[in-house]
Coordinates of C-alpha atoms in Angstrom, one line a residue:
M21 CA 41.2 -50.5 -90.2
D22 CA 38.5 -53.1 -90.4
I23 CA 36.4 -54.0 -87.4
P24 CA 37.7 -57.6 -86.8
T25 CA 41.3 -56.3 -86.7
L26 CA 40.2 -53.5 -84.3
F27 CA 38.4 -56.0 -82.1
L28 CA 41.6 -58.2 -82.0
I29 CA 43.7 -55.2 -81.0
I30 CA 41.2 -54.4 -78.2
A31 CA 41.3 -58.0 -77.0
L32 CA 45.1 -58.3 -77.0
T33 CA 45.5 -54.9 -75.3
N34 CA 43.2 -56.0 -72.5
I35 CA 45.1 -59.3 -72.1
L36 CA 48.3 -57.3 -71.7
L37 CA 46.7 -55.0 -69.2
A38 CA 45.4 -58.0 -67.3
I39 CA 48.9 -59.4 -67.1
A40 CA 50.4 -56.1 -66.0
M41 CA 47.8 -55.7 -63.3
A42 CA 48.2 -59.3 -62.0
S43 CA 51.9 -58.7 -61.7
M44 CA 51.3 -55.8 -59.3
A45 CA 48.6 -57.5 -57.2
D46 CA 51.0 -58.5 -54.3
R47 CA 52.1 -54.9 -53.6
P48 CA 50.8 -52.9 -50.7
G49 CA 47.6 -51.0 -51.6
H50 CA 47.1 -53.2 -54.8
H51 CA 44.8 -55.9 -53.4
A52 CA 42.0 -55.0 -55.9
M53 CA 44.3 -55.6 -58.9
W54 CA 43.3 -59.3 -59.1
L55 CA 39.6 -58.2 -59.7
W56 CA 40.7 -55.6 -62.2
S57 CA 42.9 -58.0 -64.0
L58 CA 40.0 -60.5 -64.3
A59 CA 37.9 -57.5 -65.6
M60 CA 40.3 -56.9 -68.4
L61 CA 40.3 -60.6 -69.3
A62 CA 36.5 -60.6 -69.4
N63 CA 36.6 -57.6 -71.8
A64 CA 39.1 -59.4 -74.0
L65 CA 36.9 -62.5 -74.1
G66 CA 33.9 -60.3 -75.0
Y67 CA 35.7 -58.9 -78.1
L68 CA 37.1 -62.3 -79.1
G69 CA 33.5 -63.6 -78.8
F70 CA 32.4 -60.9 -81.3
I71 CA 35.1 -62.0 -83.7
W72 CA 34.0 -65.6 -83.4
Q73 CA 30.4 -64.8 -83.9
G74 CA 31.2 -62.9 -87.0
Q75 CA 32.9 -66.0 -88.4
T76 CA 30.2 -68.5 -87.3
G77 CA 27.0 -66.4 -87.1
H78 CA 26.0 -68.3 -83.9
P79 CA 23.6 -66.1 -81.9
T80 CA 24.6 -67.4 -78.5
L81 CA 28.0 -65.9 -79.0
L82 CA 26.3 -62.5 -79.0
L83 CA 24.9 -63.3 -75.5
F84 CA 28.3 -64.5 -74.4
S85 CA 30.2 -61.4 -75.7
N86 CA 27.7 -58.8 -74.3
S87 CA 27.7 -60.7 -70.9
M88 CA 31.5 -60.5 -70.8
L89 CA 31.3 -56.7 -71.3
A90 CA 28.8 -56.4 -68.5
I91 CA 31.1 -58.6 -66.3
W92 CA 34.0 -56.4 -67.2
L93 CA 32.3 -53.3 -65.6
I94 CA 30.9 -55.4 -62.7
L95 CA 34.4 -56.6 -61.7
I96 CA 35.8 -53.1 -62.0
A97 CA 33.0 -51.8 -59.7
I98 CA 33.5 -54.6 -57.2
G99 CA 37.3 -53.9 -57.2
L100 CA 36.6 -50.2 -56.6
Q101 CA 34.4 -51.0 -53.6
E102 CA 37.0 -53.4 -52.2
F103 CA 39.8 -50.8 -52.9
Y104 CA 37.9 -48.0 -51.0
N105 CA 36.8 -50.5 -48.2
R106 CA 34.3 -48.2 -46.7
R107 CA 31.0 -48.9 -45.0
C108 CA 27.6 -48.4 -46.7
Q109 CA 28.9 -49.8 -50.0
L110 CA 26.5 -51.3 -52.4
P111 CA 25.9 -55.1 -51.9
P112 CA 27.7 -57.2 -54.5
W113 CA 24.4 -58.7 -55.8
V114 CA 23.3 -55.2 -56.8
L115 CA 26.4 -54.8 -58.9
W116 CA 25.6 -58.1 -60.7
I117 CA 22.1 -57.0 -61.8
P118 CA 23.3 -55.8 -65.2
L119 CA 24.3 -59.4 -66.1
P120 CA 20.8 -61.0 -66.0
V121 CA 19.3 -57.8 -67.4
T122 CA 21.7 -58.2 -70.4
L123 CA 20.9 -61.9 -70.9
I124 CA 17.2 -61.5 -70.6
G125 CA 16.9 -58.3 -72.6
L126 CA 19.1 -59.5 -75.5
I127 CA 17.4 -62.9 -76.1
P128 CA 14.4 -61.4 -78.0
L129 CA 16.6 -58.9 -79.9
L130 CA 19.2 -61.3 -81.3
D131 CA 17.8 -60.9 -84.8
N132 CA 17.5 -57.1 -84.7
F133 CA 20.9 -55.6 -84.8
Q134 CA 19.7 -52.0 -84.4
Q135 CA 17.6 -52.7 -81.2
R136 CA 20.2 -55.0 -79.8
V137 CA 23.0 -52.3 -80.1
F138 CA 20.7 -49.7 -78.6
F139 CA 19.8 -52.0 -75.6
A140 CA 23.4 -53.1 -74.9
A141 CA 24.5 -49.4 -75.0
I142 CA 21.9 -48.4 -72.5
V143 CA 22.9 -51.2 -70.0
L144 CA 26.6 -50.4 -70.4
S145 CA 25.9 -46.6 -69.9
C146 CA 24.1 -47.4 -66.7
Q147 CA 27.1 -49.4 -65.5
V148 CA 29.5 -46.6 -66.4
V149 CA 27.3 -44.1 -64.5
L150 CA 27.4 -46.4 -61.5
L151 CA 31.2 -46.5 -61.7
L152 CA 31.3 -42.7 -61.9
L153 CA 29.1 -42.5 -58.8
I154 CA 31.4 -44.9 -56.9
V155 CA 34.6 -43.0 -57.8
L156 CA 33.1 -39.6 -57.1
R157 CA 31.6 -40.7 -53.8
N158 CA 35.1 -41.7 -52.7
R159 CA 36.9 -38.7 -54.3
G160 CA 40.1 -37.8 -52.6
D161 CA 40.7 -41.4 -51.4
P162 CA 43.4 -41.4 -52.4
S163 CA 43.8 -37.9 -53.7
G164 CA 45.7 -37.6 -56.9
R165 CA 45.7 -38.2 -60.7
G166 CA 44.4 -41.7 -60.7
Q167 CA 40.8 -40.7 -60.0
I168 CA 41.0 -37.9 -62.5
I169 CA 42.1 -40.3 -65.2
I170 CA 39.3 -42.8 -64.4
V171 CA 36.6 -40.1 -64.3
V172 CA 37.8 -38.7 -67.7
S173 CA 37.9 -42.2 -69.3
L174 CA 34.4 -43.0 -67.9
I175 CA 33.0 -39.7 -69.2
A176 CA 34.6 -40.5 -72.6
G177 CA 33.0 -43.9 -72.5
L178 CA 29.6 -42.4 -71.8
F179 CA 30.1 -40.0 -74.8
L180 CA 31.0 -43.0 -77.1
L181 CA 28.0 -45.0 -75.9
G182 CA 25.8 -41.9 -76.3
L183 CA 27.1 -41.5 -79.9
R184 CA 26.4 -45.1 -80.6
M185 CA 22.8 -44.9 -79.2
L186 CA 22.2 -41.6 -81.1
S187 CA 23.4 -43.1 -84.4
T188 CA 21.3 -46.2 -83.8
G189 CA 18.2 -44.2 -82.9
M190 CA 18.6 -42.1 -86.0
G191 CA 18.8 -45.1 -88.2
G192 CA 22.6 -45.0 -88.7
M193 CA 22.8 -48.7 -88.1
S194 CA 20.2 -50.8 -90.0
N195 CA 19.3 -54.3 -89.3
T196 CA 21.5 -55.3 -92.3
I197 CA 24.7 -54.2 -90.6
G198 CA 26.5 -57.0 -88.7
V199 CA 28.6 -56.6 -85.6
L200 CA 31.9 -56.9 -87.6
Q201 CA 30.8 -54.7 -90.5
S202 CA 32.5 -51.3 -90.8
N203 CA 30.8 -48.0 -90.8
A204 CA 31.9 -44.6 -89.5
T205 CA 30.1 -44.9 -86.1
Q206 CA 31.4 -48.4 -85.4
T207 CA 34.9 -47.5 -86.3
I208 CA 35.0 -44.3 -84.2
T209 CA 33.3 -45.8 -81.2
F210 CA 35.5 -48.9 -81.1
Q211 CA 38.7 -46.9 -81.5
G212 CA 37.5 -44.8 -78.7
V213 CA 36.7 -47.9 -76.7
L214 CA 40.3 -49.0 -77.1
L215 CA 41.6 -45.7 -75.8
A216 CA 39.0 -45.7 -72.9
N217 CA 40.1 -49.2 -71.9
I218 CA 43.7 -48.2 -71.7
L219 CA 42.8 -45.0 -69.7
I220 CA 40.7 -46.9 -67.2
A221 CA 43.5 -49.4 -66.6
L222 CA 46.0 -46.6 -66.3
G223 CA 43.8 -44.7 -63.8
L224 CA 43.3 -47.8 -61.7
I225 CA 47.1 -48.5 -61.6
V226 CA 47.9 -44.9 -60.8
M227 CA 45.3 -44.8 -58.0
A228 CA 46.7 -48.0 -56.5
Q229 CA 50.2 -46.5 -56.6
E230 CA 48.9 -43.4 -54.8
R231 CA 47.3 -45.7 -52.1
A232 CA 50.7 -47.4 -51.7
V233 CA 52.3 -44.0 -50.9
Q234 CA 49.6 -43.4 -48.2
I235 CA 50.4 -46.9 -46.7
L236 CA 54.0 -45.9 -46.5
A237 CA 53.2 -42.8 -44.6
A238 CA 51.0 -44.7 -42.2
S239 CA 53.9 -47.2 -41.7
E240 CA 56.1 -44.3 -40.6
R241 CA 53.4 -43.1 -38.1
R242 CA 53.3 -46.6 -36.6
F243 CA 57.0 -46.7 -36.4
R244 CA 56.9 -43.4 -34.4
I245 CA 54.3 -44.9 -32.0
L246 CA 56.4 -48.0 -31.4
F247 CA 59.6 -45.9 -31.1
E248 CA 58.1 -43.7 -28.4
D249 CA 56.5 -46.5 -26.3
S250 CA 59.5 -48.9 -26.5
K251 CA 61.2 -49.8 -23.2
Q252 CA 64.5 -50.0 -25.1
P253 CA 66.4 -46.7 -25.2
L254 CA 66.1 -45.6 -28.8
T255 CA 67.4 -42.6 -30.6
L256 CA 67.6 -41.3 -34.2
L257 CA 70.7 -39.8 -35.6
N258 CA 70.9 -38.0 -38.9
Q259 CA 73.8 -38.4 -41.4
A260 CA 75.4 -35.3 -39.9
G261 CA 75.8 -37.1 -36.6
V262 CA 73.1 -35.1 -34.8
F263 CA 70.3 -36.5 -32.6
T264 CA 66.9 -35.8 -34.1
A265 CA 64.7 -37.9 -31.8
A266 CA 64.9 -39.9 -28.5
N267 CA 62.3 -41.9 -26.6
R268 CA 61.6 -41.6 -22.9
S269 CA 63.8 -44.6 -22.1
A270 CA 66.8 -43.0 -23.8
L271 CA 66.3 -39.8 -21.8
A272 CA 66.2 -41.8 -18.6
L273 CA 69.4 -43.6 -19.7
F274 CA 71.2 -40.2 -20.0
H275 CA 69.5 -38.8 -16.8
L276 CA 67.9 -36.1 -18.9
S277 CA 64.5 -34.5 -18.2
S278 CA 63.4 -33.3 -21.6
P279 CA 64.2 -34.2 -25.3
E280 CA 65.5 -30.7 -26.0
Q281 CA 68.6 -31.6 -23.8
L282 CA 69.5 -34.3 -26.3
I283 CA 68.1 -33.3 -29.7
N284 CA 70.4 -31.2 -32.0
R285 CA 73.4 -32.5 -30.1
S286 CA 76.0 -34.9 -31.4
L287 CA 77.0 -38.3 -30.1
T288 CA 80.4 -37.0 -29.0
D289 CA 78.7 -34.4 -26.8
F290 CA 78.0 -37.3 -24.4
A291 CA 81.4 -39.0 -24.7
P292 CA 85.0 -38.3 -23.5
L293 CA 87.6 -37.1 -25.9
I294 CA 89.2 -40.5 -26.2
Q295 CA 87.6 -43.9 -26.1
P296 CA 89.1 -46.7 -23.9
D297 CA 90.7 -48.3 -27.0
G298 CA 92.7 -45.1 -27.6
R299 CA 90.7 -43.7 -30.6
L300 CA 89.3 -40.3 -30.6
S301 CA 85.6 -40.3 -30.0
T302 CA 85.1 -38.2 -33.1
D303 CA 86.9 -40.7 -35.3
H304 CA 85.0 -43.6 -33.8
T305 CA 81.7 -41.8 -34.3
R306 CA 82.6 -41.1 -37.9
E307 CA 83.6 -44.7 -38.5
M308 CA 80.4 -46.1 -37.0
Q309 CA 78.3 -43.8 -39.1
Q310 CA 80.1 -44.7 -42.3
Q311 CA 80.0 -48.5 -41.5
T312 CA 76.2 -48.3 -40.8
L313 CA 75.5 -46.4 -44.0
M314 CA 77.7 -48.7 -46.0
Q315 CA 76.5 -52.0 -44.5
G316 CA 73.0 -51.1 -43.4
G317 CA 73.8 -52.0 -39.8
Y318 CA 76.6 -51.8 -37.2
E319 CA 77.1 -52.9 -33.6
C320 CA 79.7 -51.6 -31.2
E321 CA 80.5 -50.8 -27.6
W322 CA 80.7 -47.1 -26.7
H323 CA 81.8 -45.3 -23.6
C324 CA 79.8 -42.2 -22.8
V325 CA 79.0 -39.8 -20.0
R326 CA 75.6 -39.0 -18.6
A327 CA 74.3 -35.5 -18.0
D328 CA 75.4 -35.8 -14.3
E329 CA 78.9 -36.7 -15.3
Q330 CA 78.5 -40.4 -14.4
P331 CA 80.3 -42.8 -16.8
L332 CA 78.2 -45.2 -18.9
D333 CA 79.2 -48.1 -21.1
V334 CA 76.6 -49.1 -23.7
L335 CA 76.2 -51.5 -26.5
L336 CA 75.0 -49.7 -29.6
I337 CA 73.1 -51.4 -32.4
L338 CA 72.9 -49.0 -35.4
T339 CA 70.6 -49.6 -38.3
A340 CA 70.3 -47.4 -41.4
I341 CA 66.6 -46.9 -42.1
Q342 CA 64.4 -44.8 -44.4
Y343 CA 62.3 -42.4 -42.3
E344 CA 60.5 -39.3 -43.5
Q345 CA 62.0 -39.8 -47.0
Q346 CA 65.6 -39.7 -45.8
T347 CA 68.2 -42.2 -44.5
V348 CA 68.8 -41.9 -40.7
L349 CA 70.5 -44.0 -38.2
H350 CA 68.3 -45.9 -35.7
I351 CA 70.3 -46.6 -32.5
A352 CA 69.3 -49.1 -29.8
W353 CA 71.1 -48.6 -26.5
S354 CA 71.8 -51.3 -24.0
D355 CA 73.5 -50.5 -20.7
I356 CA 76.5 -52.8 -20.2
T357 CA 78.3 -50.8 -17.5
R358 CA 78.3 -53.7 -15.0
R359 CA 79.4 -56.2 -17.6
K360 CA 82.3 -53.9 -18.7
A361 CA 83.4 -53.4 -15.1
T362 CA 83.6 -57.2 -14.7
E363 CA 85.5 -57.6 -17.9
A364 CA 87.9 -54.8 -16.8
Q365 CA 88.7 -56.7 -13.6
L366 CA 89.2 -60.0 -15.4
R367 CA 91.1 -58.8 -18.5
L368 CA 92.7 -55.4 -18.0
N369 CA 94.7 -55.6 -21.2
E370 CA 91.8 -56.7 -23.4
E371 CA 90.4 -54.2 -25.9
K372 CA 87.0 -52.9 -24.8
F373 CA 85.7 -52.3 -28.3
R374 CA 85.8 -54.2 -31.5
S375 CA 85.4 -52.5 -34.9
F376 CA 84.1 -53.8 -38.2
V377 CA 86.7 -53.8 -41.0
E378 CA 86.1 -54.3 -44.7
D379 CA 86.6 -57.9 -45.8
A380 CA 89.9 -58.3 -47.8
N381 CA 87.9 -60.6 -50.2
D382 CA 85.6 -57.8 -51.4
I383 CA 84.5 -57.9 -55.0
I384 CA 85.7 -54.9 -57.0
Y385 CA 83.8 -54.1 -60.2
T386 CA 83.1 -51.3 -62.7
L387 CA 79.9 -50.6 -64.6
S388 CA 79.2 -48.6 -67.7
L389 CA 76.8 -45.8 -67.7
D390 CA 73.9 -48.1 -68.7
G391 CA 74.8 -50.8 -66.0
F392 CA 76.9 -53.3 -67.9
F393 CA 79.9 -54.9 -66.2
Q394 CA 83.3 -53.7 -67.6
Y395 CA 85.5 -55.3 -65.0
I396 CA 85.0 -57.8 -62.1
S397 CA 87.8 -58.8 -59.8
P398 CA 89.0 -62.5 -60.0
N399 CA 88.0 -63.2 -56.4
I400 CA 84.4 -63.5 -57.6
A401 CA 85.4 -67.1 -58.3
E402 CA 86.0 -67.7 -54.5
I403 CA 83.0 -65.7 -53.3
L404 CA 80.3 -66.6 -55.8
E405 CA 82.0 -69.5 -57.7
F406 CA 81.5 -67.7 -61.0
S407 CA 84.4 -66.6 -63.2
P408 CA 84.7 -62.9 -64.2
E409 CA 84.1 -64.0 -67.9
D410 CA 80.6 -65.2 -66.9
F411 CA 79.4 -61.6 -66.5
L412 CA 81.8 -59.3 -68.4
G413 CA 79.7 -57.4 -71.0
C414 CA 76.5 -58.4 -69.2
H415 CA 74.0 -56.2 -67.4
F416 CA 74.1 -56.3 -63.6
A417 CA 70.5 -57.6 -63.8
T418 CA 72.0 -61.0 -64.7
I419 CA 73.3 -61.5 -61.2
V420 CA 71.0 -59.4 -59.0
H421 CA 67.7 -60.7 -57.6
P422 CA 64.7 -59.4 -59.6
D423 CA 63.1 -57.8 -56.6
D424 CA 66.2 -55.8 -55.9
L425 CA 66.7 -54.5 -59.4
P426 CA 64.8 -51.2 -58.9
Q427 CA 66.8 -50.1 -55.9
C428 CA 70.1 -51.1 -57.6
Q429 CA 69.1 -49.0 -60.7
M430 CA 68.2 -46.1 -58.4
F431 CA 71.6 -46.5 -56.7
L432 CA 73.5 -46.3 -60.0
E433 CA 71.5 -43.3 -61.1
R434 CA 72.2 -41.6 -57.7
V435 CA 76.0 -42.1 -58.1
L436 CA 75.9 -40.7 -61.6
A437 CA 73.6 -37.8 -60.7
T438 CA 75.4 -36.7 -57.5
R439 CA 78.9 -37.4 -58.9
S440 CA 79.8 -38.6 -55.4
K441 CA 80.3 -41.8 -53.5
Q442 CA 77.2 -43.6 -52.4
S443 CA 77.2 -46.4 -49.7
G444 CA 75.1 -48.9 -47.9
L445 CA 73.1 -50.6 -50.8
E446 CA 72.0 -54.1 -49.7
Y447 CA 70.9 -56.5 -52.4
R448 CA 70.8 -60.2 -53.2
V449 CA 73.2 -61.8 -55.8
Q450 CA 73.2 -65.2 -57.3
H451 CA 75.7 -67.7 -56.0
K452 CA 76.5 -70.5 -58.4
T453 CA 75.6 -73.3 -56.0
A454 CA 74.4 -71.7 -52.8
G455 CA 71.4 -69.8 -54.1
W456 CA 70.9 -66.1 -53.2
C457 CA 73.5 -64.3 -51.0
W458 CA 73.2 -60.8 -49.5
H459 CA 75.8 -58.3 -50.5
V460 CA 76.4 -54.6 -49.5
T461 CA 78.1 -52.2 -51.8
N462 CA 79.5 -48.7 -52.0
A463 CA 80.3 -47.0 -55.3
S464 CA 81.9 -43.9 -56.7
P465 CA 81.7 -42.4 -60.2
L466 CA 84.5 -43.0 -62.7
L467 CA 85.8 -39.9 -64.5
D468 CA 88.0 -39.5 -67.6
K469 CA 90.7 -37.0 -67.9
D470 CA 88.2 -34.3 -68.8
G471 CA 86.1 -34.9 -65.7
T472 CA 83.3 -36.6 -67.7
I473 CA 81.6 -39.5 -65.9
I474 CA 82.2 -42.7 -67.9
G475 CA 81.0 -45.3 -65.4
M476 CA 81.0 -46.4 -61.8
L477 CA 83.5 -48.2 -59.6
G478 CA 82.0 -50.3 -56.8
I479 CA 83.1 -52.5 -53.9
A480 CA 80.8 -55.2 -52.6
H481 CA 81.1 -57.8 -49.9
D482 CA 79.0 -60.6 -48.4
V483 CA 76.8 -59.8 -45.4
T484 CA 74.7 -63.0 -45.6
E485 CA 75.6 -64.1 -42.1
R486 CA 74.7 -60.8 -40.6
K487 CA 71.3 -60.8 -42.4
L488 CA 70.6 -64.3 -41.1
N489 CA 71.6 -63.2 -37.6
E490 CA 69.3 -60.2 -37.8
S491 CA 66.4 -62.5 -38.7
K492 CA 67.2 -64.8 -35.8
I493 CA 67.4 -61.8 -33.4
M494 CA 64.1 -60.5 -34.7
R495 CA 62.5 -63.9 -34.1
M496 CA 64.0 -64.2 -30.6
A497 CA 62.6 -60.7 -29.7
H498 CA 59.1 -61.7 -30.8
Y499 CA 58.7 -65.4 -30.1
D500 CA 58.8 -67.7 -27.1
G501 CA 61.9 -70.0 -27.2
L502 CA 60.1 -73.0 -25.6
T503 CA 56.8 -73.1 -27.5
S504 CA 57.6 -71.0 -30.6
L505 CA 54.5 -69.0 -29.8
P506 CA 54.4 -65.2 -30.1
N507 CA 55.5 -63.5 -26.9
R508 CA 54.0 -60.5 -25.1
V509 CA 55.8 -58.0 -27.3
L510 CA 54.5 -59.4 -30.6
L511 CA 51.0 -59.9 -29.3
F512 CA 50.6 -56.3 -28.1
E513 CA 52.1 -55.1 -31.4
Q514 CA 49.3 -57.0 -33.2
L515 CA 46.6 -56.1 -30.7
E516 CA 46.4 -52.4 -31.6
P517 CA 45.9 -53.0 -35.4
A518 CA 43.4 -55.8 -34.6
M519 CA 41.4 -53.4 -32.4
A520 CA 41.5 -50.7 -35.2
H521 CA 40.3 -53.3 -37.7
A522 CA 37.4 -54.3 -35.5
R523 CA 36.5 -50.7 -34.9
Q524 CA 36.6 -50.0 -38.6
N525 CA 34.4 -53.0 -39.5
G526 CA 32.0 -52.7 -36.6
R527 CA 33.1 -56.0 -35.0
M528 CA 34.3 -57.2 -31.6
L529 CA 37.6 -58.6 -30.4
A530 CA 38.1 -61.0 -27.5
L531 CA 41.2 -61.2 -25.3
M532 CA 41.6 -64.2 -23.1
F533 CA 44.1 -64.7 -20.3
L534 CA 44.8 -68.3 -19.5
D535 CA 46.6 -69.7 -16.4
L536 CA 47.3 -73.5 -16.2
D537 CA 45.9 -75.1 -13.0
R538 CA 47.9 -77.8 -11.2
F539 CA 51.0 -77.2 -13.4
K540 CA 53.4 -76.3 -10.5
P541 CA 53.1 -79.8 -8.9
I542 CA 54.1 -81.3 -12.2
N543 CA 57.3 -79.2 -12.2
D544 CA 58.0 -79.9 -8.6
T545 CA 57.4 -83.7 -8.9
H546 CA 58.7 -84.6 -12.3
G547 CA 61.1 -81.8 -13.0
H548 CA 61.2 -78.9 -15.4
A549 CA 62.0 -81.1 -18.5
V550 CA 58.6 -82.8 -18.1
G551 CA 57.0 -79.4 -17.3
D552 CA 58.4 -78.0 -20.5
L553 CA 57.0 -80.8 -22.6
V554 CA 53.6 -80.2 -21.0
L555 CA 53.8 -76.5 -21.9
Q556 CA 54.7 -77.4 -25.5
Q557 CA 51.8 -79.8 -25.9
A558 CA 49.5 -77.3 -24.2
A559 CA 50.6 -74.7 -26.7
Q560 CA 49.8 -77.1 -29.6
R561 CA 46.4 -77.9 -28.2
L562 CA 45.7 -74.1 -28.1
L563 CA 46.7 -73.7 -31.7
D564 CA 44.6 -76.7 -32.7
T565 CA 41.5 -75.1 -31.0
V566 CA 41.5 -71.6 -32.5
R567 CA 41.2 -70.3 -36.1
E568 CA 44.2 -69.5 -38.2
T569 CA 43.4 -65.8 -37.9
D570 CA 43.5 -66.0 -34.1
M571 CA 46.6 -65.5 -32.1
V572 CA 48.0 -67.5 -29.2
A573 CA 50.9 -66.1 -27.2
R574 CA 52.9 -67.3 -24.2
I575 CA 53.6 -64.4 -21.7
G576 CA 55.7 -66.4 -19.2
G577 CA 55.6 -69.4 -17.0
D578 CA 52.3 -71.2 -17.4
E579 CA 50.4 -68.1 -18.6
F580 CA 49.0 -67.7 -22.2
I581 CA 47.0 -65.1 -24.0
V582 CA 44.6 -65.8 -26.9
M583 CA 43.4 -63.0 -29.1
L584 CA 40.2 -63.6 -31.2
P585 CA 39.9 -60.7 -33.7
D586 CA 36.9 -60.0 -35.9
I587 CA 34.1 -61.8 -33.9
R588 CA 30.4 -60.9 -34.1
R589 CA 29.1 -62.1 -30.7
I590 CA 30.5 -62.6 -27.2
Q591 CA 29.2 -66.2 -27.3
H592 CA 31.8 -67.0 -29.9
A593 CA 34.5 -66.2 -27.5
V594 CA 32.8 -68.2 -24.8
N595 CA 32.5 -71.2 -27.1
V596 CA 36.2 -71.0 -28.0
A597 CA 37.1 -70.7 -24.3
E598 CA 35.1 -73.8 -23.5
N599 CA 36.8 -75.7 -26.3
I600 CA 40.2 -74.7 -24.9
R601 CA 39.1 -75.7 -21.4
Q602 CA 38.0 -79.1 -22.6
A603 CA 41.2 -79.6 -24.7
L604 CA 43.5 -78.8 -21.8
E605 CA 41.8 -81.0 -19.2
Q606 CA 42.4 -84.0 -21.4
P607 CA 45.3 -86.1 -20.0
F608 CA 48.9 -85.5 -21.2
I609 CA 50.9 -88.6 -22.0
I610 CA 54.6 -87.7 -21.5
N611 CA 57.4 -90.3 -21.0
R612 CA 54.8 -92.9 -20.0
L613 CA 53.4 -90.5 -17.4
T614 CA 49.7 -89.6 -17.5
L615 CA 49.5 -86.0 -16.3
S616 CA 46.4 -83.9 -15.8
I617 CA 46.0 -80.1 -15.7
S618 CA 43.2 -77.6 -16.3
T619 CA 43.0 -73.9 -17.0
S620 CA 41.4 -70.8 -15.7
I621 CA 40.3 -68.4 -18.4
G622 CA 39.5 -64.7 -18.2
I623 CA 37.8 -63.0 -21.1
A624 CA 37.6 -59.2 -22.0
I625 CA 35.7 -58.0 -25.0
Y626 CA 36.6 -55.0 -27.2
P627 CA 35.1 -52.4 -27.2
E628 CA 32.7 -53.3 -24.3
H629 CA 35.4 -53.9 -21.7
G630 CA 38.0 -51.5 -22.9
T631 CA 39.0 -49.5 -26.0
E632 CA 42.7 -49.4 -25.1
S633 CA 45.1 -52.4 -25.3
D634 CA 46.5 -52.0 -21.7
I635 CA 43.0 -51.6 -20.2
L636 CA 41.6 -54.6 -22.1
A637 CA 44.5 -56.7 -21.1
R638 CA 44.1 -55.7 -17.4
H639 CA 40.4 -56.5 -17.5
A640 CA 41.1 -60.0 -19.0
D641 CA 43.7 -60.6 -16.3
I642 CA 41.2 -59.6 -13.6
A643 CA 38.6 -62.0 -15.0
M644 CA 41.2 -64.8 -15.1
Y645 CA 42.1 -64.0 -11.5
H646 CA 38.5 -64.5 -10.4
A647 CA 38.1 -67.6 -12.6
K648 CA 41.2 -69.2 -10.8
H649 CA 40.2 -68.2 -7.3
G650 CA 36.6 -69.3 -7.9
G651 CA 37.5 -72.9 -8.1
A652 CA 39.8 -73.1 -11.1
N653 CA 39.1 -74.9 -14.4
G654 CA 36.5 -72.2 -15.2
I655 CA 35.7 -69.3 -17.5
Q656 CA 35.0 -65.8 -16.4
I657 CA 33.9 -62.9 -18.5
Y658 CA 35.0 -59.5 -17.2
T659 CA 32.4 -57.2 -15.5
P660 CA 33.1 -53.9 -13.7
Q661 CA 32.0 -55.6 -10.4
L662 CA 35.0 -58.0 -10.7
A663 CA 37.5 -55.0 -10.6
T664 CA 35.6 -53.7 -7.5
Q665 CA 35.8 -57.0 -5.8
Q666 CA 39.5 -57.3 -6.5
D667 CA 40.1 -53.9 -5.0

């Protein structure tokens, strides 16, 4: 193969690698992919520049091409440092030194091919060694095959560069040889370069995937923390119907003293034999489990008995989740005993429980072994406004949202591999006029008379409304209905990660408690409607005063919290507080009324005033208390003496 063709293959390969990396950049743990994608593009431009220089003979193209190769390794190094995200990394300007060295060093060597090749190989070798040092210094983060592939490819690159320098030093490349002229050394080294480029990209991709696995594990740990600390009674139930975990609130609900009294017992152990609607508790339990696994979520009322034999009516919200690499049922319990007692008095003959039944308009379909539609029921015309003929003989990918295709493919493979019914797959499908709709499906394998699997039979129905309601409920649980600001729950969910980020990066975090002065007279004089408008305008002024990365929350009444993450100095928080104070003391014009309020602000700084979220919040509240009782419309930074004075 001649050198120009080989260079073109290298360039095209790098362009394809750049596209592949860019397509993965939005995934967790893949934030450095953009830099690595640009690195591959720089490499491609370098080899395209060599081809162009061979055609035109213009010497500046040699500078351009060699610079692109230097930039290729520079961007990979910067991406690695960003990927590892540790302290004591090399400053970015250090990594850029090879670029001016390449430009300055090559200018006097443009007419000497042998010396130019030798010099460029030395610079690239130094960069490869630096990459090796970065990777080896962070070995085991993440642990896996990605780093091994990168190290092997870099060592191979060093070997090729050494071969090129050795051949050049021994006169294997004379000044008469051009960059595109073939000889054994050039052909071998550039074929090796192609392989090394592919291996480096593969190693980076594999390493990012391994980091994504670590992120998933961390997410499960965060879930466990939120689960344990929630004031909502929560339990986990495995698919066999046995409790595997319960938080403190759930134990209190059942009047239990230890988790062992609940774990490894079934839901029916805490229920009478027959539910108030006449169904056996075992049948009802089985149904709610099946419905949850099939639909992804389920809600029902349940009658149970506490450990001390006291009856208890609860509302159960079941959600099928992936936890510790298996599907479990997450159950949120709400005590509705009083409500049910009232309902019983008003409507003695009304059913106490409502069950979810499968929609009579479900779509029935069959798929071949490779995922092509063989049959679709006619009611698809009513549900999705397509006719069956639109999809018969087509792959299911023609109707499923691209982001949901991997899990749909895994679902099909699981049905075929287990030879058993699978349930609860949620995915988006294309509606002809209404965009994307959410469907949930269950499926069973299709067998011929010999017992050989020939396809899959599935039943799917629309759960779009439920998905929208879940989103609304989630927002209601985390945002204030009047101001649309985050509420206390969401703020404290974000506070812990923000403190961890500040700790990791050696920064500070400020937490401000705000209480509006002179707000109660406005409510008393002009009514709550005007007061609500004042709160809404105050919330907007707070948002206009802080950064996009800051967080403003309403925690009730006329009290707000402002979180300033990632600050360098306490004075920054003081300046922001002063801006807030000045913004809120400006008159409010509402319904032709001119109203005036002010605010008292208490500030606590992480880590100086507390390293735990509840302590930091309490200190900010103490500081606000002193600001308010010290004349109002003021700012107070927490000091230990304030807590003593309050006591």
